[in-house]
Amino acid sequence: MSVEQRLRDGLARNAEAFHPDVEGRLGAVRRGQRHRSRVQWALAGVAVLAFLAAAAALAPALLASRHRGDLRIDSTTAAGQVLTGSYSTTVAAAAGVVTDRNLSGTWTVTWNNDGRMGVQAPTGYTGVLSGALFQSTPGAVRTDVFGQDLCSGLQIGRYRWTRTGNALMFTLADDRCEGRVAVLTSAPWTRTR
Amino acid sequence: MGVAVKDRAELEFAWLFRSHFASIARTVNLVVADRSRAEDLTQDAFVQLWRNWATVEGYERPDAWVRRVAIRLAVRAAQRERLRPFLELRSRRLFEDPAPDPDLADAIATLAPMQRAAVVLYYLEDRTVADVADLLHVSESTVKQHLHRARRRLAGLLNEEVAEDVR
């Protein structure tokens, strides 16, 4: 194996083995916190102990005001409340990206309330699908699904959506990723649960 | 800033954060070889993003802005880390789950920080030499030199062959 191939394979595998605490870090950034050095952590520990002692006496008042001044974002308000449920579609074999990237077959996507997408791909597709996110409003959705390989380096996709009964239909608003466009828009999606 | 505008800004920021934090932290981790540190540095970059959100929000690629900041923070951190005793760094990594390709991780850790960053951006993120040069704020010829030296060194450490492929 060439060192170049080892680098491409090995770096990708090593990178994917790391699962950062995204929500925890978002919480810290909401509070405007930079990370702390060890000394700062030690000082912070002392401060926390003092705070806990004070909080025990002032708990009701602190609880009432704890969110004041924070960024008021959480996963339940970050959208996903409009477009929810599991839907399946079948992408028909076709020349171009569908064949080149093994996209044909049945796809199932679960749109969760917390803005995360669960994606089940046809057996022929071997790309990374974990960690996909979406944000929806009535009639519009944007998503980074396939962002780790099929659409790597491209902006998130923006689509319009309509739902009639159990049928869900996406139409392209703005997306330069041909593969994502093919999966989402080539056929209507049917609700599975 | 009005309440509605602030709420929208917060939603947009959270969306960008959730979309890109993990990816950026993974790249940073390969430069600093320390997962906790990688999260810290990436968090710092996003704090800078939030502080500059009113301006950066209008850019075509706010994610590119924060990625650039994170990578530069990572290179500077890696340069400082090289001054630390090797054993201290190794012992800290013992508490982390091993990488799937530990030999490659160890070999990468022996590279100079700029070489590490160039290799990661070129081979992991599949960027062109021009992109890497722009991100690292150096010339394209410097990037090619970093990649050339890194490949030679890694090939020796990993017993692999070198096939030139710089674009």
CSV table of N, CA and C in Angstrom, one decimal, chain B:
chain,number,residue,atom,x,y,z
B,1,MET,N,-30.2,44.5,19.9
B,1,MET,CA,-30.7,43.5,19.0
B,1,MET,C,-32.1,43.1,19.6
B,2,GLY,N,-33.1,43.1,18.7
B,2,GLY,CA,-34.5,42.8,19.2
B,2,GLY,C,-34.6,41.3,19.6
B,3,VAL,N,-35.6,41.0,20.3
B,3,VAL,CA,-35.8,39.6,20.8
B,3,VAL,C,-35.9,38.7,19.6
B,4,ALA,N,-36.7,39.0,18.6
B,4,ALA,CA,-36.9,38.1,17.5
B,4,ALA,C,-35.6,37.9,16.7
B,5,VAL,N,-34.9,39.0,16.5
B,5,VAL,CA,-33.6,38.9,15.7
B,5,VAL,C,-32.6,38.1,16.5
B,6,LYS,N,-32.6,38.3,17.8
B,6,LYS,CA,-31.6,37.5,18.7
B,6,LYS,C,-32.0,36.0,18.7
B,7,ASP,N,-33.3,35.7,18.8
B,7,ASP,CA,-33.7,34.3,18.7
B,7,ASP,C,-33.3,33.7,17.4
B,8,ARG,N,-33.5,34.4,16.3
B,8,ARG,CA,-33.2,33.9,15.0
B,8,ARG,C,-31.7,33.6,14.9
B,9,ALA,N,-30.9,34.6,15.4
B,9,ALA,CA,-29.4,34.4,15.4
B,9,ALA,C,-29.0,33.2,16.2
B,10,GLU,N,-29.7,33.1,17.4
B,10,GLU,CA,-29.3,31.9,18.2
B,10,GLU,C,-29.6,30.6,17.6
B,11,LEU,N,-30.8,30.6,16.9
B,11,LEU,CA,-31.1,29.3,16.2
B,11,LEU,C,-30.2,29.0,15.1
B,12,GLU,N,-29.8,30.1,14.3
B,12,GLU,CA,-28.9,29.9,13.2
B,12,GLU,C,-27.5,29.4,13.7
B,13,PHE,N,-27.1,30.0,14.8
B,13,PHE,CA,-25.8,29.6,15.4
B,13,PHE,C,-25.8,28.2,15.9
B,14,ALA,N,-26.9,27.8,16.6
B,14,ALA,CA,-27.0,26.4,17.1
B,14,ALA,C,-27.0,25.4,16.0
B,15,TRP,N,-27.7,25.8,14.9
B,15,TRP,CA,-27.8,24.9,13.7
B,15,TRP,C,-26.4,24.7,13.2
B,16,LEU,N,-25.6,25.8,13.0
B,16,LEU,CA,-24.3,25.7,12.4
B,16,LEU,C,-23.4,24.9,13.4
B,17,PHE,N,-23.6,25.1,14.7
B,17,PHE,CA,-22.7,24.4,15.7
B,17,PHE,C,-23.0,22.9,15.6
B,18,ARG,N,-24.3,22.6,15.6
B,18,ARG,CA,-24.6,21.1,15.5
B,18,ARG,C,-24.1,20.5,14.2
B,19,SER,N,-24.1,21.3,13.2
B,19,SER,CA,-23.8,20.7,11.9
B,19,SER,C,-22.3,20.5,11.7
B,20,HIS,N,-21.5,21.4,12.4
B,20,HIS,CA,-20.1,21.4,12.0
B,20,HIS,C,-19.1,21.1,13.2
B,21,PHE,N,-19.6,21.2,14.4
B,21,PHE,CA,-18.6,21.0,15.6
B,21,PHE,C,-17.9,19.7,15.5
B,22,ALA,N,-18.6,18.6,15.3
B,22,ALA,CA,-17.9,17.3,15.3
B,22,ALA,C,-16.9,17.2,14.2
B,23,SER,N,-17.3,17.6,13.0
B,23,SER,CA,-16.4,17.5,11.9
B,23,SER,C,-15.1,18.3,12.2
B,24,ILE,N,-15.3,19.5,12.7
B,24,ILE,CA,-14.1,20.4,12.9
B,24,ILE,C,-13.2,19.8,14.0
B,25,ALA,N,-13.9,19.3,15.1
B,25,ALA,CA,-13.2,18.8,16.2
B,25,ALA,C,-12.4,17.5,15.8
B,26,ARG,N,-12.9,16.8,14.8
B,26,ARG,CA,-12.2,15.6,14.4
B,26,ARG,C,-10.9,16.0,13.6
B,27,THR,N,-11.0,17.0,12.8
B,27,THR,CA,-9.8,17.5,12.1
B,27,THR,C,-8.8,18.0,13.1
B,28,VAL,N,-9.3,18.8,14.1
B,28,VAL,CA,-8.4,19.4,15.1
B,28,VAL,C,-7.7,18.3,15.9
B,29,ASN,N,-8.5,17.3,16.2
B,29,ASN,CA,-7.9,16.2,17.0
B,29,ASN,C,-6.7,15.5,16.3
B,30,LEU,N,-6.8,15.4,15.0
B,30,LEU,CA,-5.7,14.8,14.3
B,30,LEU,C,-4.5,15.7,14.2
B,31,VAL,N,-4.7,17.0,14.5
B,31,VAL,CA,-3.5,17.9,14.5
B,31,VAL,C,-2.9,17.9,15.9
B,32,VAL,N,-3.8,17.9,17.0
B,32,VAL,CA,-3.3,18.1,18.3
B,32,VAL,C,-3.1,16.7,19.0
B,33,ALA,N,-3.7,15.7,18.4
B,33,ALA,CA,-3.5,14.3,19.0
B,33,ALA,C,-4.0,14.2,20.4
B,34,ASP,N,-5.1,14.9,20.7
B,34,ASP,CA,-5.6,14.9,22.1
B,34,ASP,C,-7.1,15.3,22.0
B,35,ARG,N,-8.0,14.3,22.3
B,35,ARG,CA,-9.4,14.5,22.0
B,35,ARG,C,-10.0,15.6,22.9
B,36,SER,N,-9.7,15.6,24.2
B,36,SER,CA,-10.2,16.7,25.0
B,36,SER,C,-9.7,18.0,24.6
B,37,ARG,N,-8.5,18.1,24.3
B,37,ARG,CA,-7.9,19.4,23.8
B,37,ARG,C,-8.6,19.8,22.5
B,38,ALA,N,-8.8,18.8,21.7
B,38,ALA,CA,-9.5,19.2,20.4
B,38,ALA,C,-10.8,19.8,20.6
B,39,GLU,N,-11.6,19.2,21.5
B,39,GLU,CA,-12.9,19.8,21.8
B,39,GLU,C,-12.8,21.2,22.4
B,40,ASP,N,-11.8,21.4,23.3
B,40,ASP,CA,-11.5,22.7,23.9
B,40,ASP,C,-11.2,23.7,22.8
B,41,LEU,N,-10.3,23.4,21.9
B,41,LEU,CA,-9.9,24.3,20.9
B,41,LEU,C,-11.1,24.6,19.9
B,42,THR,N,-11.8,23.6,19.6
B,42,THR,CA,-13.0,23.8,18.7
B,42,THR,C,-14.0,24.7,19.4
B,43,GLN,N,-14.2,24.4,20.7
B,43,GLN,CA,-15.2,25.3,21.4
B,43,GLN,C,-14.7,26.7,21.4
B,44,ASP,N,-13.4,26.9,21.6
B,44,ASP,CA,-12.9,28.3,21.6
B,44,ASP,C,-13.2,29.0,20.2
B,45,ALA,N,-13.0,28.2,19.2
B,45,ALA,CA,-13.2,28.8,17.8
B,45,ALA,C,-14.7,29.2,17.7
B,46,PHE,N,-15.6,28.3,18.2
B,46,PHE,CA,-17.0,28.7,18.1
B,46,PHE,C,-17.4,29.9,19.0
B,47,VAL,N,-16.7,30.0,20.2
B,47,VAL,CA,-17.0,31.2,21.0
B,47,VAL,C,-16.6,32.4,20.2
B,48,GLN,N,-15.5,32.4,19.5
B,48,GLN,CA,-15.1,33.5,18.6
B,48,GLN,C,-16.1,33.7,17.6
B,49,LEU,N,-16.6,32.6,17.0
B,49,LEU,CA,-17.7,32.8,16.0
B,49,LEU,C,-18.9,33.5,16.6
B,50,TRP,N,-19.3,33.1,17.8
B,50,TRP,CA,-20.5,33.7,18.3
B,50,TRP,C,-20.3,35.2,18.6
B,51,ARG,N,-19.1,35.5,19.1
B,51,ARG,CA,-18.8,36.9,19.4
B,51,ARG,C,-18.8,37.7,18.1
B,52,ASN,N,-18.5,37.1,17.0
B,52,ASN,CA,-18.5,37.9,15.7
B,52,ASN,C,-19.6,37.5,14.8
B,53,TRP,N,-20.7,36.9,15.4
B,53,TRP,CA,-21.8,36.4,14.6
B,53,TRP,C,-22.5,37.4,13.7
B,54,ALA,N,-22.6,38.6,14.3
B,54,ALA,CA,-23.3,39.6,13.5
B,54,ALA,C,-22.6,39.9,12.2
B,55,THR,N,-21.3,39.8,12.1
B,55,THR,CA,-20.6,40.0,10.9
B,55,THR,C,-20.5,38.7,10.1
B,56,VAL,N,-20.1,37.6,10.7
B,56,VAL,CA,-19.8,36.4,10.0
B,56,VAL,C,-21.0,35.7,9.5
B,57,GLU,N,-22.2,35.9,10.1
B,57,GLU,CA,-23.4,35.4,9.7
B,57,GLU,C,-23.7,35.7,8.2
B,58,GLY,N,-23.3,36.9,7.8
B,58,GLY,CA,-23.5,37.3,6.4
B,58,GLY,C,-22.6,36.7,5.4
B,59,TYR,N,-21.5,36.0,5.9
B,59,TYR,CA,-20.6,35.4,4.9
B,59,TYR,C,-21.3,34.2,4.2
B,60,GLU,N,-20.7,33.9,3.0
B,60,GLU,CA,-21.3,32.8,2.3
B,60,GLU,C,-21.1,31.5,3.0
B,61,ARG,N,-20.0,31.3,3.7
B,61,ARG,CA,-19.7,30.1,4.4
B,61,ARG,C,-19.2,30.4,5.8
B,62,PRO,N,-20.1,30.7,6.8
B,62,PRO,CA,-19.7,30.9,8.2
B,62,PRO,C,-18.9,29.7,8.7
B,63,ASP,N,-19.3,28.5,8.3
B,63,ASP,CA,-18.6,27.3,8.7
B,63,ASP,C,-17.1,27.3,8.3
B,64,ALA,N,-16.8,27.8,7.1
B,64,ALA,CA,-15.4,27.9,6.7
B,64,ALA,C,-14.6,28.9,7.6
B,65,TRP,N,-15.3,29.9,8.0
B,65,TRP,CA,-14.7,30.9,8.9
B,65,TRP,C,-14.2,30.2,10.2
B,66,VAL,N,-15.2,29.5,10.9
B,66,VAL,CA,-14.9,28.9,12.2
B,66,VAL,C,-13.9,27.7,12.0
B,67,ARG,N,-14.0,27.0,10.9
B,67,ARG,CA,-13.0,26.0,10.6
B,67,ARG,C,-11.6,26.5,10.5
B,68,ARG,N,-11.5,27.6,9.8
B,68,ARG,CA,-10.2,28.3,9.7
B,68,ARG,C,-9.6,28.7,11.1
B,69,VAL,N,-10.5,29.3,11.9
B,69,VAL,CA,-10.0,29.7,13.2
B,69,VAL,C,-9.6,28.5,14.0
B,70,ALA,N,-10.4,27.4,14.0
B,70,ALA,CA,-10.1,26.2,14.8
B,70,ALA,C,-8.7,25.6,14.3
B,71,ILE,N,-8.5,25.6,13.0
B,71,ILE,CA,-7.3,24.9,12.5
B,71,ILE,C,-6.1,25.8,12.9
B,72,ARG,N,-6.2,27.1,12.9
B,72,ARG,CA,-5.1,27.9,13.3
B,72,ARG,C,-4.8,27.8,14.8
B,73,LEU,N,-5.9,27.7,15.6
B,73,LEU,CA,-5.7,27.5,17.0
B,73,LEU,C,-5.0,26.1,17.3
B,74,ALA,N,-5.4,25.1,16.5
B,74,ALA,CA,-4.9,23.8,16.6
B,74,ALA,C,-3.4,23.8,16.3
B,75,VAL,N,-3.0,24.5,15.3
B,75,VAL,CA,-1.6,24.5,14.9
B,75,VAL,C,-0.8,25.2,16.0
B,76,ARG,N,-1.3,26.3,16.5
B,76,ARG,CA,-0.6,27.0,17.5
B,76,ARG,C,-0.5,26.2,18.8
B,77,ALA,N,-1.6,25.5,19.1
B,77,ALA,CA,-1.6,24.6,20.3
B,77,ALA,C,-0.5,23.5,20.1
B,78,ALA,N,-0.5,22.9,18.9
B,78,ALA,CA,0.4,21.8,18.7
B,78,ALA,C,1.9,22.3,18.8
B,79,GLN,N,2.1,23.5,18.3
B,79,GLN,CA,3.4,24.0,18.4
B,79,GLN,C,3.8,24.2,19.9
B,80,ARG,N,2.9,24.6,20.7
B,80,ARG,CA,3.2,24.8,22.2
B,80,ARG,C,3.4,23.4,22.8
B,81,GLU,N,2.5,22.4,22.4
B,81,GLU,CA,2.6,21.1,23.0
B,81,GLU,C,3.9,20.4,22.7
B,82,ARG,N,4.6,20.8,21.6
B,82,ARG,CA,5.8,20.1,21.3
B,82,ARG,C,6.9,20.4,22.4
B,83,LEU,N,6.7,21.5,23.1
B,83,LEU,CA,7.6,21.8,24.1
B,83,LEU,C,7.4,21.0,25.4
B,84,ARG,N,6.3,20.3,25.5
B,84,ARG,CA,6.0,19.5,26.7
B,84,ARG,C,6.7,18.1,26.6
B,85,PRO,N,7.0,17.6,27.7
B,85,PRO,CA,7.7,16.3,27.7
B,85,PRO,C,6.9,15.2,27.0
B,86,PHE,N,7.5,14.5,26.1
B,86,PHE,CA,6.8,13.5,25.3
B,86,PHE,C,6.0,12.5,26.2
B,87,LEU,N,6.6,12.1,27.3
B,87,LEU,CA,6.0,11.1,28.1
B,87,LEU,C,4.7,11.6,28.7
B,88,GLU,N,4.6,12.9,29.0
B,88,GLU,CA,3.4,13.4,29.6
B,88,GLU,C,2.3,13.3,28.6
B,89,LEU,N,2.6,13.7,27.3
B,89,LEU,CA,1.6,13.6,26.3
B,89,LEU,C,1.1,12.2,26.0
B,90,ARG,N,2.1,11.2,26.0
B,90,ARG,CA,1.7,9.8,25.8
B,90,ARG,C,0.8,9.3,26.9
B,91,SER,N,1.2,9.7,28.2
B,91,SER,CA,0.4,9.2,29.3
B,91,SER,C,-1.0,9.7,29.3
B,92,ARG,N,-1.2,11.0,28.8
B,92,ARG,CA,-2.5,11.5,28.7
B,92,ARG,C,-3.4,10.8,27.7
B,93,ARG,N,-2.7,10.3,26.6
B,93,ARG,CA,-3.4,9.6,25.5
B,93,ARG,C,-3.8,8.2,26.0
B,94,LEU,N,-3.1,7.7,27.0
B,94,LEU,CA,-3.5,6.3,27.5
B,94,LEU,C,-4.9,6.2,28.0
B,95,PHE,N,-5.4,7.4,28.4
B,95,PHE,CA,-6.8,7.4,28.9
B,95,PHE,C,-7.8,7.5,27.8
B,96,GLU,N,-7.4,7.6,26.6
B,96,GLU,CA,-8.4,7.7,25.5
B,96,GLU,C,-8.5,6.4,24.8
B,97,ASP,N,-9.6,6.1,24.2
B,97,ASP,CA,-9.8,4.9,23.4
B,97,ASP,C,-8.7,4.9,22.3
B,98,PRO,N,-8.1,3.8,22.0
B,98,PRO,CA,-7.1,3.8,20.9
B,98,PRO,C,-7.7,4.1,19.6
B,99,ALA,N,-6.9,4.8,18.7
B,99,ALA,CA,-7.4,5.1,17.4
B,99,ALA,C,-7.4,3.7,16.6
B,100,PRO,N,-8.3,3.6,15.6
B,100,PRO,CA,-8.3,2.4,14.8
B,100,PRO,C,-7.0,2.1,14.1
B,101,ASP,N,-6.3,3.1,13.8
B,101,ASP,CA,-4.9,2.9,13.2
B,101,ASP,C,-3.9,3.6,14.1
B,102,PRO,N,-3.6,3.0,15.2
B,102,PRO,CA,-2.7,3.6,16.2
B,102,PRO,C,-1.3,3.9,15.7
B,103,ASP,N,-0.8,3.0,14.8
B,103,ASP,CA,0.5,3.3,14.2
B,103,ASP,C,0.6,4.6,13.4
B,104,LEU,N,-0.5,4.8,12.7
B,104,LEU,CA,-0.6,6.0,11.9
B,104,LEU,C,-0.7,7.2,12.8
B,105,ALA,N,-1.5,7.1,13.9
B,105,ALA,CA,-1.7,8.2,14.8
B,105,ALA,C,-0.3,8.6,15.4
B,106,ASP,N,0.4,7.5,15.8
B,106,ASP,CA,1.7,7.8,16.5
B,106,ASP,C,2.7,8.4,15.5
B,107,ALA,N,2.6,7.9,14.2
B,107,ALA,CA,3.5,8.5,13.2
B,107,ALA,C,3.2,9.9,12.9
B,108,ILE,N,1.9,10.2,12.8
B,108,ILE,CA,1.5,11.6,12.5
B,108,ILE,C,2.0,12.5,13.7
B,109,ALA,N,1.9,12.0,14.9
B,109,ALA,CA,2.3,12.8,16.1
B,109,ALA,C,3.8,13.2,16.1
B,110,THR,N,4.6,12.5,15.3
B,110,THR,CA,6.0,12.8,15.2
B,110,THR,C,6.3,14.0,14.3
B,111,LEU,N,5.3,14.3,13.4
B,111,LEU,CA,5.5,15.4,12.4
B,111,LEU,C,5.5,16.8,13.1
B,112,ALA,N,6.1,17.7,12.5
B,112,ALA,CA,6.0,19.1,12.9
B,112,ALA,C,4.5,19.6,12.8
B,113,PRO,N,4.0,20.4,13.6
B,113,PRO,CA,2.6,20.8,13.6
B,113,PRO,C,2.1,21.3,12.2
B,114,MET,N,2.9,22.1,11.5
B,114,MET,CA,2.4,22.5,10.2
B,114,MET,C,2.3,21.4,9.2
B,115,GLN,N,3.3,20.4,9.3
B,115,GLN,CA,3.2,19.3,8.5
B,115,GLN,C,2.0,18.4,8.8
B,116,ARG,N,1.7,18.3,10.1
B,116,ARG,CA,0.5,17.5,10.5
B,116,ARG,C,-0.7,18.2,9.9
B,117,ALA,N,-0.8,19.5,10.1
B,117,ALA,CA,-2.0,20.2,9.6
B,117,ALA,C,-2.2,20.0,8.1
B,118,ALA,N,-1.0,20.2,7.4
B,118,ALA,CA,-1.1,20.1,5.9
B,118,ALA,C,-1.6,18.7,5.5
B,119,VAL,N,-1.0,17.6,6.2
B,119,VAL,CA,-1.4,16.3,5.9
B,119,VAL,C,-2.9,16.0,6.1
B,120,VAL,N,-3.3,16.5,7.3
B,120,VAL,CA,-4.7,16.2,7.6
B,120,VAL,C,-5.7,17.0,6.7
B,121,LEU,N,-5.4,18.2,6.3
B,121,LEU,CA,-6.3,18.9,5.4
B,121,LEU,C,-6.2,18.4,4.0
B,122,TYR,N,-5.1,17.9,3.6
B,122,TYR,CA,-4.9,17.4,2.3
B,122,TYR,C,-5.5,16.0,2.1
B,123,TYR,N,-5.2,15.1,3.1
B,123,TYR,CA,-5.6,13.7,2.9
B,123,TYR,C,-7.0,13.4,3.6
B,124,LEU,N,-7.3,14.1,4.7
B,124,LEU,CA,-8.6,13.8,5.3
B,124,LEU,C,-9.7,14.6,4.7
B,125,GLU,N,-9.4,15.9,4.6
B,125,GLU,CA,-10.5,16.8,4.1
B,125,GLU,C,-10.4,16.9,2.6
B,126,ASP,N,-9.4,16.3,1.9
B,126,ASP,CA,-9.3,16.3,0.5
B,126,ASP,C,-9.3,17.7,-0.1
B,127,ARG,N,-8.6,18.6,0.5
B,127,ARG,CA,-8.5,19.9,0.0
B,127,ARG,C,-7.3,20.0,-1.0
B,128,THR,N,-7.4,21.0,-1.9
B,128,THR,CA,-6.3,21.2,-2.8
B,128,THR,C,-5.1,21.9,-2.1
B,129,VAL,N,-4.0,21.9,-2.7
B,129,VAL,CA,-2.8,22.6,-2.1
B,129,VAL,C,-3.1,24.1,-1.9
B,130,ALA,N,-3.8,24.7,-2.9
B,130,ALA,CA,-4.2,26.1,-2.8
B,130,ALA,C,-5.1,26.3,-1.5
B,131,ASP,N,-6.0,25.4,-1.3
B,131,ASP,CA,-6.9,25.6,-0.1
B,131,ASP,C,-6.1,25.4,1.2
B,132,VAL,N,-5.2,24.4,1.2
B,132,VAL,CA,-4.4,24.2,2.4
B,132,VAL,C,-3.5,25.5,2.7
B,133,ALA,N,-3.0,26.0,1.6
B,133,ALA,CA,-2.1,27.2,1.8
B,133,ALA,C,-2.9,28.3,2.3
B,134,ASP,N,-4.1,28.5,1.8
B,134,ASP,CA,-4.9,29.6,2.3
B,134,ASP,C,-5.3,29.4,3.8
B,135,LEU,N,-5.7,28.2,4.1
B,135,LEU,CA,-6.1,27.9,5.5
B,135,LEU,C,-4.9,28.1,6.5
B,136,LEU,N,-3.7,27.7,6.1
B,136,LEU,CA,-2.6,27.8,7.0
B,136,LEU,C,-1.8,29.1,6.8
B,137,HIS,N,-2.3,29.9,5.9
B,137,HIS,CA,-1.7,31.2,5.7
B,137,HIS,C,-0.2,31.1,5.3
B,138,VAL,N,0.1,30.2,4.4
B,138,VAL,CA,1.4,30.0,3.8
B,138,VAL,C,1.3,29.9,2.3
B,139,SER,N,2.5,29.8,1.6
B,139,SER,CA,2.4,29.7,0.2
B,139,SER,C,2.2,28.3,-0.2
B,140,GLU,N,1.8,28.1,-1.5
B,140,GLU,CA,1.5,26.8,-2.0
B,140,GLU,C,2.8,26.0,-2.0
B,141,SER,N,3.9,26.6,-2.4
B,141,SER,CA,5.2,25.9,-2.4
B,141,SER,C,5.5,25.4,-1.0
B,142,THR,N,5.2,26.1,0.0
B,142,THR,CA,5.5,25.7,1.4
B,142,THR,C,4.6,24.5,1.7
B,143,VAL,N,3.4,24.5,1.3
B,143,VAL,CA,2.5,23.4,1.6
B,143,VAL,C,3.1,22.1,0.9
B,144,LYS,N,3.5,22.3,-0.4
B,144,LYS,CA,4.0,21.1,-1.1
B,144,LYS,C,5.3,20.6,-0.4
B,145,GLN,N,6.1,21.5,0.1
B,145,GLN,CA,7.2,21.0,0.9
B,145,GLN,C,6.9,20.3,2.1
B,146,HIS,N,5.9,20.8,2.8
B,146,HIS,CA,5.4,20.1,4.1
B,146,HIS,C,4.9,18.7,3.7
B,147,LEU,N,4.1,18.6,2.6
B,147,LEU,CA,3.5,17.3,2.3
B,147,LEU,C,4.6,16.4,1.8
B,148,HIS,N,5.6,16.9,1.1
B,148,HIS,CA,6.7,16.0,0.6
B,148,HIS,C,7.4,15.5,1.8
B,149,ARG,N,7.8,16.3,2.7
B,149,ARG,CA,8.6,15.9,3.8
B,149,ARG,C,7.8,14.9,4.7
B,150,ALA,N,6.5,15.3,4.9
B,150,ALA,CA,5.7,14.4,5.8
B,150,ALA,C,5.5,13.0,5.2
B,151,ARG,N,5.3,13.0,3.9
B,151,ARG,CA,5.1,11.7,3.2
B,151,ARG,C,6.4,10.8,3.4
B,152,ARG,N,7.5,11.5,3.1
B,152,ARG,CA,8.8,10.7,3.2
B,152,ARG,C,9.0,10.2,4.6
B,153,ARG,N,8.7,11.0,5.6
B,153,ARG,CA,8.9,10.6,7.0
B,153,ARG,C,7.9,9.5,7.4
B,154,LEU,N,6.6,9.7,7.0
B,154,LEU,CA,5.6,8.7,7.3
B,154,LEU,C,5.8,7.4,6.6
B,155,ALA,N,6.3,7.4,5.4
B,155,ALA,CA,6.6,6.2,4.6
B,155,ALA,C,7.6,5.4,5.3
B,156,GLY,N,8.7,6.1,5.8
B,156,GLY,CA,9.7,5.4,6.6
B,156,GLY,C,9.2,4.8,7.9
B,157,LEU,N,8.4,5.5,8.6
B,157,LEU,CA,7.9,5.1,9.9
B,157,LEU,C,6.9,3.9,9.7
B,158,LEU,N,6.1,4.0,8.6
B,158,LEU,CA,5.0,3.0,8.5
B,158,LEU,C,5.4,1.9,7.5
B,159,ASN,N,6.6,1.9,7.0
B,159,ASN,CA,7.1,0.9,6.0
B,159,ASN,C,6.1,0.9,4.8
B,160,GLU,N,5.8,2.1,4.3
B,160,GLU,CA,4.9,2.1,3.1
B,160,GLU,C,5.7,2.8,2.0
B,161,GLU,N,5.2,2.7,0.8
B,161,GLU,CA,5.8,3.3,-0.4
B,161,GLU,C,5.3,4.7,-0.6
B,162,VAL,N,6.0,5.6,-1.3
B,162,VAL,CA,5.6,6.9,-1.6
B,162,VAL,C,5.3,7.0,-3.1
B,163,ALA,N,4.1,7.5,-3.4
B,163,ALA,CA,3.7,7.8,-4.8
B,163,ALA,C,3.3,9.2,-4.8
B,164,GLU,N,4.0,10.0,-5.5
B,164,GLU,CA,3.7,11.5,-5.5
B,164,GLU,C,2.3,11.7,-6.1
B,165,ASP,N,1.5,12.5,-5.4
B,165,ASP,CA,0.2,12.8,-5.9
B,165,ASP,C,-0.2,14.2,-5.6
B,166,VAL,N,0.7,15.1,-5.3
B,166,VAL,CA,0.3,16.5,-5.0
B,166,VAL,C,-0.3,17.1,-6.2
B,167,ARG,N,-1.5,17.8,-6.1
B,167,ARG,CA,-2.1,18.4,-7.2
B,167,ARG,C,-1.5,19.8,-7.4
